PDB file of C-alpha atoms in Angstrom:
ATOM      1  CA  ILE A  80       0.000   0.000   0.000  1.00 95.00           C
ATOM      2  CA  GLU A  81       2.796   2.415   0.856  1.00 96.00           C
ATOM      3  CA  ALA A  82       4.614   1.718  -2.415  1.00 96.00           C
ATOM      4  CA  PHE A  83       1.380   2.552  -4.263  1.00 97.00           C
ATOM      5  CA  GLN A  84       0.913   5.679  -2.162  1.00 97.00           C
ATOM      6  CA  LYS A  85       4.416   6.897  -2.953  1.00 97.00           C
ATOM      7  CA  TYR A  86       4.055   6.248  -6.673  1.00 97.00           C
ATOM      8  CA  ILE A  87       0.699   7.939  -7.134  1.00 96.00           C
ATOM      9  CA  GLY A  88       1.973  10.744  -4.928  1.00 96.00           C
ATOM     10  CA  MET A  89       4.733  11.194  -7.485  1.00 96.00           C
ATOM     11  CA  THR A  90       2.114  11.549 -10.238  1.00 94.00           C
ATOM     12  CA  LEU A  91       0.988  14.751  -8.511  1.00 93.00           C
ATOM     13  CA  LEU A  92       4.486  16.178  -8.930  1.00 92.00           C
ATOM     14  CA  GLY A  93       4.238  15.989 -12.716  1.00 88.00           C
ATOM     15  CA  GLY A  94       7.394  14.006 -13.461  1.00 89.00           C
ATOM     16  CA  ASN A  95       9.223  10.780 -12.738  1.00 95.00           C
ATOM     17  CA  ASP A  96      12.445  11.560 -10.926  1.00 95.00           C
ATOM     18  CA  ALA A  97      12.415   7.986  -9.595  1.00 96.00           C
ATOM     19  CA  GLN A  98      12.578   6.654 -13.202  1.00 96.00           C
ATOM     20  CA  GLN A  99      10.287   3.773 -12.213  1.00 97.00           C
ATOM     21  CA  PHE A 100       7.025   2.369 -13.520  1.00 96.00           C
ATOM     22  CA  MET A 101       4.283   0.448 -11.744  1.00 97.00           C
ATOM     23  CA  LEU A 102       2.791  -2.866 -12.861  1.00 97.00           C
ATOM     24  CA  MET A 103      -0.334  -4.106 -11.062  1.00 96.00           C
ATOM     25  CA  GLU A 104      -1.273  -7.665 -11.995  1.00 95.00           C
ATOM     26  CA  GLY A 105      -3.468 -10.435 -10.694  1.00 92.00           C
ATOM     27  CA  THR A 106      -7.068 -11.073  -9.687  1.00 90.00           C
ATOM     28  CA  ALA A 107      -9.685  -9.959 -12.199  1.00 91.00           C
ATOM     29  CA  GLY A 108     -12.134  -7.677 -10.425  1.00 89.00           C
ATOM     30  CA  GLY A 109      -9.704  -7.269  -7.543  1.00 90.00           C
ATOM     31  CA  GLY A 110      -9.649  -3.470  -7.504  1.00 92.00           C
ATOM     32  CA  LYS A 111      -6.875  -2.529  -9.925  1.00 95.00           C
ATOM     33  CA  GLY A 112      -9.198  -0.655 -12.267  1.00 93.00           C
ATOM     34  CA  THR A 113     -10.866   1.209  -9.416  1.00 94.00           C
ATOM     35  CA  LEU A 114      -7.511   2.433  -8.130  1.00 95.00           C
ATOM     36  CA  VAL A 115      -6.485   3.624 -11.590  1.00 96.00           C
ATOM     37  CA  GLU A 116      -9.810   5.415 -12.099  1.00 96.00           C
ATOM     38  CA  ILE A 117      -9.307   7.297  -8.834  1.00 96.00           C
ATOM     39  CA  VAL A 118      -5.793   8.318  -9.900  1.00 96.00           C
ATOM     40  CA  LYS A 119      -7.204   9.569 -13.207  1.00 95.00           C
ATOM     41  CA  LYS A 120      -9.728  11.751 -11.408  1.00 95.00           C
ATOM     42  CA  VAL A 121      -7.086  13.383  -9.218  1.00 95.00           C
ATOM     43  CA  VAL A 122      -4.371  13.813 -11.850  1.00 95.00           C
ATOM     44  CA  GLY A 123      -6.895  14.947 -14.478  1.00 94.00           C
ATOM     45  CA  GLU A 124      -7.721  13.022 -17.638  1.00 93.00           C
ATOM     46  CA  GLU A 125      -6.345  15.866 -19.777  1.00 95.00           C
ATOM     47  CA  ASN A 126      -2.906  15.045 -18.332  1.00 95.00           C
ATOM     48  CA  ILE A 127      -3.071  11.334 -19.182  1.00 96.00           C
ATOM     49  CA  ALA A 128      -2.432   9.325 -22.352  1.00 95.00           C
ATOM     50  CA  GLU A 129      -2.751   5.644 -23.205  1.00 95.00           C
ATOM     51  CA  LEU A 130       0.479   3.634 -23.267  1.00 95.00           C
ATOM     52  CA  ARG A 131       0.596   1.435 -26.375  1.00 92.00           C
ATOM     53  CA  THR A 132       3.878  -0.456 -26.516  1.00 87.00           C
ATOM     54  CA  MET A 133       2.948  -2.115 -29.816  1.00 86.00           C
ATOM     55  CA  HIS A 134       2.884   1.328 -31.484  1.00 88.00           C
ATOM     56  CA  ALA A 135       5.717   2.924 -29.523  1.00 83.00           C
ATOM     57  CA  ASN A 136       8.153   2.973 -32.446  1.00 82.00           C
ATOM     58  CA  GLU A 137       5.661   4.306 -34.978  1.00 84.00           C
ATOM     59  CA  ARG A 138       6.252   7.696 -36.472  1.00 81.00           C
ATOM     60  CA  PHE A 139       3.610   9.806 -34.718  1.00 87.00           C
ATOM     61  CA  GLU A 140       3.030   7.921 -31.474  1.00 90.00           C
ATOM     62  CA  LEU A 141       5.053  10.264 -29.260  1.00 91.00           C
ATOM     63  CA  SER A 142       3.026  13.279 -30.368  1.00 91.00           C
ATOM     64  CA  GLY A 143       0.138  11.957 -28.279  1.00 91.00           C
ATOM     65  CA  TYR A 144       2.278  12.281 -25.151  1.00 92.00           C
ATOM     66  CA  VAL A 145       3.044  15.995 -25.524  1.00 92.00           C
ATOM     67  CA  GLY A 146       1.706  17.882 -22.510  1.00 91.00           C
ATOM     68  CA  LYS A 147       0.941  14.672 -20.593  1.00 94.00           C
ATOM     69  CA  THR A 148       2.448  13.540 -17.308  1.00 95.00           C
ATOM     70  CA  LEU A 149       0.972  10.066 -16.777  1.00 97.00           C
ATOM     71  CA  LEU A 150       0.757   7.119 -19.199  1.00 96.00           C
ATOM     72  CA  ILE A 151      -1.625   4.255 -18.442  1.00 97.00           C
ATOM     73  CA  GLY A 152      -1.815   0.784 -19.947  1.00 95.00           C
ATOM     74  CA  ALA A 153      -5.127  -0.605 -18.686  1.00 94.00           C
ATOM     75  CA  ASP A 154      -6.087  -4.308 -18.724  1.00 94.00           C
ATOM     76  CA  VAL A 155      -3.210  -5.139 -21.050  1.00 94.00           C
ATOM     77  CA  PRO A 156      -2.699  -8.637 -22.539  1.00 91.00           C
ATOM     78  CA  GLY A 157      -0.094 -11.050 -21.219  1.00 88.00           C
ATOM     79  CA  ASN A 158       2.398 -10.248 -24.001  1.00 89.00           C
ATOM     80  CA  PHE A 159       2.240  -6.468 -23.488  1.00 91.00           C
ATOM     81  CA  LEU A 160       5.833  -6.179 -22.240  1.00 91.00           C
ATOM     82  CA  GLN A 161       7.164  -8.705 -24.754  1.00 88.00           C
ATOM     83  CA  GLN A 162       6.066  -6.875 -27.886  1.00 87.00           C
ATOM     84  CA  LYS A 163       8.453  -4.943 -30.029  1.00 86.00           C
ATOM     85  CA  GLY A 164       8.310  -1.432 -28.647  1.00 87.00           C
ATOM     86  CA  SER A 165       8.120  -2.426 -24.990  1.00 90.00           C
ATOM     87  CA  GLU A 166      11.711  -1.253 -24.576  1.00 89.00           C
ATOM     88  CA  SER A 167      10.378   2.302 -25.037  1.00 91.00           C
ATOM     89  CA  ILE A 168       9.255   2.230 -21.384  1.00 93.00           C
ATOM     90  CA  LYS A 169      12.892   2.689 -20.396  1.00 92.00           C
ATOM     91  CA  LYS A 170      13.111   5.836 -22.547  1.00 91.00           C
ATOM     92  CA  LEU A 171       9.762   7.174 -21.399  1.00 94.00           C
ATOM     93  CA  THR A 172      10.752   6.913 -17.731  1.00 95.00           C
ATOM     94  CA  GLY A 173      14.517   7.389 -17.940  1.00 92.00           C
ATOM     95  CA  GLY A 174      14.727  11.105 -18.713  1.00 90.00           C
ATOM     96  CA  ASP A 175      15.777  10.700 -22.359  1.00 89.00           C
ATOM     97  CA  LEU A 176      15.226  13.622 -24.736  1.00 90.00           C
ATOM     98  CA  LEU A 177      12.777  12.474 -27.425  1.00 90.00           C
ATOM     99  CA  ASP A 178      11.539  13.861 -30.747  1.00 87.00           C
ATOM    100  CA  ALA A 179       7.782  14.017 -31.301  1.00 88.00           C
ATOM    101  CA  GLU A 180       6.521  14.360 -34.873  1.00 87.00           C
ATOM    102  CA  PHE A 181       3.002  15.502 -35.718  1.00 86.00           C
ATOM    103  CA  LYS A 182       0.698  14.354 -38.502  1.00 82.00           C
ATOM    104  CA  HIS A 183      -0.012  16.802 -41.333  1.00 73.00           C
ATOM    105  CA  SER A 184       2.776  19.065 -40.109  1.00 74.00           C
ATOM    106  CA  ASN A 185       6.473  19.568 -40.686  1.00 73.00           C
ATOM    107  CA  GLY A 186       6.876  20.607 -37.084  1.00 73.00           C
ATOM    108  CA  ARG A 187       8.580  18.587 -34.393  1.00 81.00           C
ATOM    109  CA  CYS A 188       8.994  19.182 -30.724  1.00 87.00           C
ATOM    110  CA  LYS A 189      11.257  17.873 -28.005  1.00 88.00           C
ATOM    111  CA  LEU A 190       9.870  16.137 -24.961  1.00 89.00           C
ATOM    112  CA  ARG A 191      11.597  14.631 -21.989  1.00 92.00           C
ATOM    113  CA  GLY A 192      10.955  10.990 -21.088  1.00 92.00           C
ATOM    114  CA  GLU A 193       9.900  11.647 -17.509  1.00 95.00           C
ATOM    115  CA  PHE A 194       6.416  10.161 -17.521  1.00 96.00           C
ATOM    116  CA  SER A 195       4.879   8.231 -14.677  1.00 96.00           C
ATOM    117  CA  ILE A 196       3.550   4.902 -16.006  1.00 97.00           C
ATOM    118  CA  ILE A 197       0.931   2.586 -14.504  1.00 97.00           C
ATOM    119  CA  ILE A 198       0.086  -0.747 -16.168  1.00 96.00           C
ATOM    120  CA  THR A 199      -2.669  -3.132 -15.074  1.00 96.00           C
ATOM    121  CA  SER A 200      -3.271  -6.699 -16.204  1.00 95.00           C
ATOM    122  CA  ASN A 201      -5.207  -9.767 -15.093  1.00 94.00           C
ATOM    123  CA  ASN A 202      -2.337 -11.886 -16.466  1.00 90.00           C
ATOM    124  CA  SER A 203       1.141 -12.564 -15.193  1.00 89.00           C
ATOM    125  CA  LEU A 204       3.361 -10.656 -17.607  1.00 90.00           C
ATOM    126  CA  ASN A 205       6.824 -11.457 -18.908  1.00 89.00           C
ATOM    127  CA  VAL A 206       9.284  -8.787 -19.991  1.00 91.00           C
ATOM    128  CA  ARG A 207      11.268  -8.586 -23.213  1.00 88.00           C
ATOM    129  CA  LEU A 208      14.612  -8.049 -21.529  1.00 85.00           C
ATOM    130  CA  ASP A 209      17.006  -7.941 -24.508  1.00 80.00           C
ATOM    131  CA  GLY A 210      19.898  -8.456 -22.119  1.00 76.00           C
ATOM    132  CA  ASP A 211      19.099  -5.281 -20.161  1.00 82.00           C
ATOM    133  CA  ASN A 212      18.006  -6.953 -16.925  1.00 85.00           C
ATOM    134  CA  ASP A 213      19.502  -4.323 -14.608  1.00 88.00           C
ATOM    135  CA  ALA A 214      17.672  -1.444 -16.287  1.00 90.00           C
ATOM    136  CA  TRP A 215      14.350  -3.234 -15.932  1.00 92.00           C
ATOM    137  CA  ARG A 216      15.118  -4.166 -12.323  1.00 92.00           C
ATOM    138  CA  ARG A 217      15.786  -0.525 -11.433  1.00 92.00           C
ATOM    139  CA  ARG A 218      12.495   0.570 -12.961  1.00 94.00           C
ATOM    140  CA  LEU A 219       9.903  -2.082 -12.115  1.00 95.00           C
ATOM    141  CA  ILE A 220       7.538  -1.803  -9.151  1.00 96.00           C
ATOM    142  CA  LEU A 221       5.299  -4.895  -9.145  1.00 96.00           C
ATOM    143  CA  LEU A 222       2.110  -5.041  -7.086  1.00 96.00           C
ATOM    144  CA  LYS A 223       0.423  -8.446  -7.109  1.00 94.00           C
ATOM    145  CA  PHE A 224      -3.318  -8.681  -6.482  1.00 93.00           C
ATOM    146  CA  VAL A 225      -4.044 -12.134  -5.081  1.00 91.00           C
ATOM    147  CA  ASN A 226      -7.244 -11.750  -3.011  1.00 89.00           C
ATOM    148  CA  ASN A 227     -10.581 -12.938  -4.368  1.00 90.00           C
ATOM    149  CA  PRO A 228     -12.814 -10.266  -5.920  1.00 90.00           C
ATOM    150  CA  PRO A 229     -15.761  -9.024  -3.833  1.00 90.00           C
ATOM    151  CA  LYS A 230     -18.889 -11.165  -3.994  1.00 90.00           C
ATOM    152  CA  LYS A 231     -21.011  -8.083  -4.648  1.00 91.00           C
ATOM    153  CA  PRO A 232     -19.190  -5.452  -6.750  1.00 90.00           C
ATOM    154  CA  ILE A 233     -20.248  -1.820  -6.331  1.00 92.00           C
ATOM    155  CA  ALA A 234     -21.181  -0.110  -9.593  1.00 92.00           C
ATOM    156  CA  ARG A 235     -19.076   2.982 -10.373  1.00 93.00           C
ATOM    157  CA  PHE A 236     -17.151   2.455  -7.151  1.00 95.00           C
ATOM    158  CA  ALA A 237     -14.421   4.927  -8.115  1.00 95.00           C
ATOM    159  CA  ASP A 238     -17.017   7.666  -8.698  1.00 95.00           C
ATOM    160  CA  LYS A 239     -18.630   6.893  -5.335  1.00 96.00           C
ATOM    161  CA  LEU A 240     -15.327   6.958  -3.473  1.00 96.00           C
ATOM    162  CA  PHE A 241     -14.224  10.169  -5.156  1.00 95.00           C
ATOM    163  CA  ALA A 242     -17.539  11.906  -4.414  1.00 95.00           C
ATOM    164  CA  GLU A 243     -17.567  10.882  -0.756  1.00 96.00           C
ATOM    165  CA  GLU A 244     -13.842  10.829   0.082  1.00 95.00           C
ATOM    166  CA  GLY A 245     -12.215  13.083  -2.523  1.00 95.00           C
ATOM    167  CA  PRO A 246     -10.445  15.476  -0.107  1.00 96.00           C
ATOM    168  CA  GLY A 247      -9.141  12.561   1.972  1.00 97.00           C
ATOM    169  CA  ILE A 248      -7.887  10.778  -1.147  1.00 97.00           C
ATOM    170  CA  LEU A 249      -6.060  13.911  -2.278  1.00 97.00           C
ATOM    171  CA  ASN A 250      -4.515  14.383   1.168  1.00 97.00           C
ATOM    172  CA  TRP A 251      -3.366  10.742   1.139  1.00 97.00           C
ATOM    173  CA  MET A 252      -1.749  11.254  -2.254  1.00 97.00           C
ATOM    174  CA  VAL A 253      -0.026  14.433  -1.020  1.00 97.00           C
ATOM    175  CA  GLN A 254       1.350  12.419   1.892  1.00 98.00           C
ATOM    176  CA  GLY A 255       2.605   9.919  -0.684  1.00 97.00           C
ATOM    177  CA  ALA A 256       4.319  12.723  -2.603  1.00 97.00           C
ATOM    178  CA  VAL A 257       6.145  13.770   0.578  1.00 98.00           C
ATOM    179  CA  LYS A 258       7.231  10.156   1.207  1.00 98.00           C
ATOM    180  CA  CYS A 259       8.368   9.896  -2.416  1.00 97.00           C
ATOM    181  CA  LEU A 260      10.467  13.063  -2.142  1.00 97.00           C
ATOM    182  CA  ASN A 261      12.045  11.722   1.047  1.00 98.00           C
ATOM    183  CA  ASP A 262      12.899   8.462  -0.742  1.00 97.00           C
ATOM    184  CA  LEU A 263      14.382  10.364  -3.680  1.00 97.00           C
ATOM    185  CA  ALA A 264      16.574  12.364  -1.315  1.00 97.00           C
ATOM    186  CA  GLU A 265      17.796   9.257   0.522  1.00 97.00           C
ATOM    187  CA  TYR A 266      17.829   6.513  -2.155  1.00 96.00           C
ATOM    188  CA  GLY A 267      17.443   8.303  -5.507  1.00 95.00           C
ATOM    189  CA  ARG A 268      14.311   6.231  -6.231  1.00 96.00           C
ATOM    190  CA  ILE A 269      11.176   4.929  -4.535  1.00 97.00           C
ATOM    191  CA  HIS A 270      12.453   2.525  -1.907  1.00 96.00           C
ATOM    192  CA  LEU A 271      10.787  -0.901  -1.963  1.00 94.00           C
ATOM    193  CA  PRO A 272      10.508  -3.408   0.883  1.00 94.00           C
ATOM    194  CA  PRO A 273      12.354  -6.703   0.253  1.00 94.00           C
ATOM    195  CA  SER A 274       9.128  -8.586  -0.509  1.00 94.00           C
ATOM    196  CA  LEU A 275       8.229  -6.270  -3.409  1.00 95.00           C
ATOM    197  CA  GLN A 276      11.760  -6.328  -4.790  1.00 93.00           C
ATOM    198  CA  GLU A 277      11.693 -10.128  -4.659  1.00 94.00           C
ATOM    199  CA  ASP A 278       8.405 -10.189  -6.601  1.00 94.00           C
ATOM    200  CA  ALA A 279       9.919  -7.973  -9.280  1.00 93.00           C
ATOM    201  CA  ASP A 280      13.080 -10.081  -9.386  1.00 92.00           C
ATOM    202  CA  ASP A 281      11.013 -13.263  -9.764  1.00 92.00           C
ATOM    203  CA  LEU A 282       9.125 -11.787 -12.706  1.00 92.00           C
ATOM    204  CA  LEU A 283      12.360 -10.773 -14.436  1.00 91.00           C
ATOM    205  CA  TYR A 284      13.957 -14.161 -13.699  1.00 89.00           C
ATOM    206  CA  LYS A 285      10.936 -15.908 -15.216  1.00 89.00           C
ATOM    207  CA  SER A 286      11.103 -13.615 -18.248  1.00 89.00           C
ATOM    208  CA  ASP A 287      14.606 -14.907 -19.018  1.00 86.00           C
ATOM    209  CA  SER A 288      13.915 -18.464 -17.929  1.00 85.00           C
ATOM    210  CA  VAL A 289      15.764 -20.378 -20.677  1.00 87.00           C
ATOM    211  CA  HIS A 290      18.978 -18.428 -20.156  1.00 85.00           C
ATOM    212  CA  ASN A 291      18.676 -18.751 -16.369  1.00 86.00           C
ATOM    213  CA  PHE A 292      18.029 -22.500 -16.619  1.00 90.00           C
ATOM    214  CA  VAL A 293      21.179 -22.981 -18.665  1.00 90.00           C
ATOM    215  CA  MET A 294      23.268 -20.823 -16.325  1.00 88.00           C
ATOM    216  CA  ASP A 295      21.937 -22.458 -13.139  1.00 89.00           C
ATOM    217  CA  CYS A 296      21.398 -26.079 -14.147  1.00 90.00           C
ATOM    218  CA  VAL A 297      23.627 -27.002 -17.095  1.00 90.00           C
ATOM    219  CA  LYS A 298      27.272 -27.633 -16.241  1.00 89.00           C
ATOM    220  CA  PRO A 299      30.202 -28.409 -18.565  1.00 89.00           C
ATOM    221  CA  ALA A 300      31.635 -31.923 -18.417  1.00 89.00           C
ATOM    222  CA  ASP A 301      34.464 -33.579 -20.334  1.00 91.00           C
ATOM    223  CA  GLY A 302      32.956 -35.740 -23.030  1.00 90.00           C
ATOM    224  CA  GLY A 303      29.445 -34.751 -21.978  1.00 88.00           C
ATOM    225  CA  ALA A 304      26.558 -34.227 -24.386  1.00 89.00           C
ATOM    226  CA  LEU A 305      23.064 -32.823 -23.975  1.00 87.00           C
ATOM    227  CA  ILE A 306      20.179 -32.725 -26.428  1.00 88.00           C
ATOM    228  CA  SER A 307      17.203 -30.413 -26.100  1.00 86.00           C
ATOM    229  CA  ALA A 308      14.758 -33.268 -25.468  1.00 89.00           C
ATOM    230  CA  GLU A 309      16.746 -34.298 -22.372  1.00 89.00           C
ATOM    231  CA  ALA A 310      16.836 -30.727 -21.092  1.00 90.00           C
ATOM    232  CA  TYR A 311      13.165 -29.927 -21.652  1.00 91.00           C
ATOM    233  CA  GLN A 312      11.607 -31.762 -18.706  1.00 90.00           C
ATOM    234  CA  PRO A 313      14.118 -30.483 -16.124  1.00 91.00           C
ATOM    235  CA  TYR A 314      13.551 -26.981 -17.538  1.00 90.00           C
ATOM    236  CA  ILE A 315       9.768 -27.290 -17.093  1.00 89.00           C
TER     237      ILE A 315
END
């Protein structure tokens, strides 16, 4: 909860000095969408754009991010972070200077890759690492939703919460912004408890599972031989 509070507190600050992104995955109907809808209401929908990794390298995609501070990938499929273009998340959060090109115009503009990013999915995602494990490890905050969904969902729950508790929600986010700034001063990023870092590490380890299996379980031996069929079952 505190990691979430710090991250959405950072969205109020209008940048991403932590250079991290948040992935919320797990139980369908478990509250991820409600949380994101509340964040949208506080940050302002005019300051938000949809994150589409599959189109990230297309010519005009960045123009849709001009003037925005928060990118959201909602209910994404399981291959969302494995598609070509998913590596753009590192640029969009890492402070890189990017060129945005507009349709029907010769004009371009510069924008800085300092967006906050929140991704939600009912699936367990893998990441297209491309050998850059450390960069992904520095950036990923993984929140796993494992509780069962409520037996009786509340229609438009985010609207109801915002109407009844809006000032308290904003105050809680401001408190998160203060905690985030304290973390940035002490650690240079949002500090995660060991359990959350382990969850992120597990996801990245799983994403590079073949390489990790070979490194951990296959050993050289004089005169030894190994065929893929023999390795497959131990790998599984």
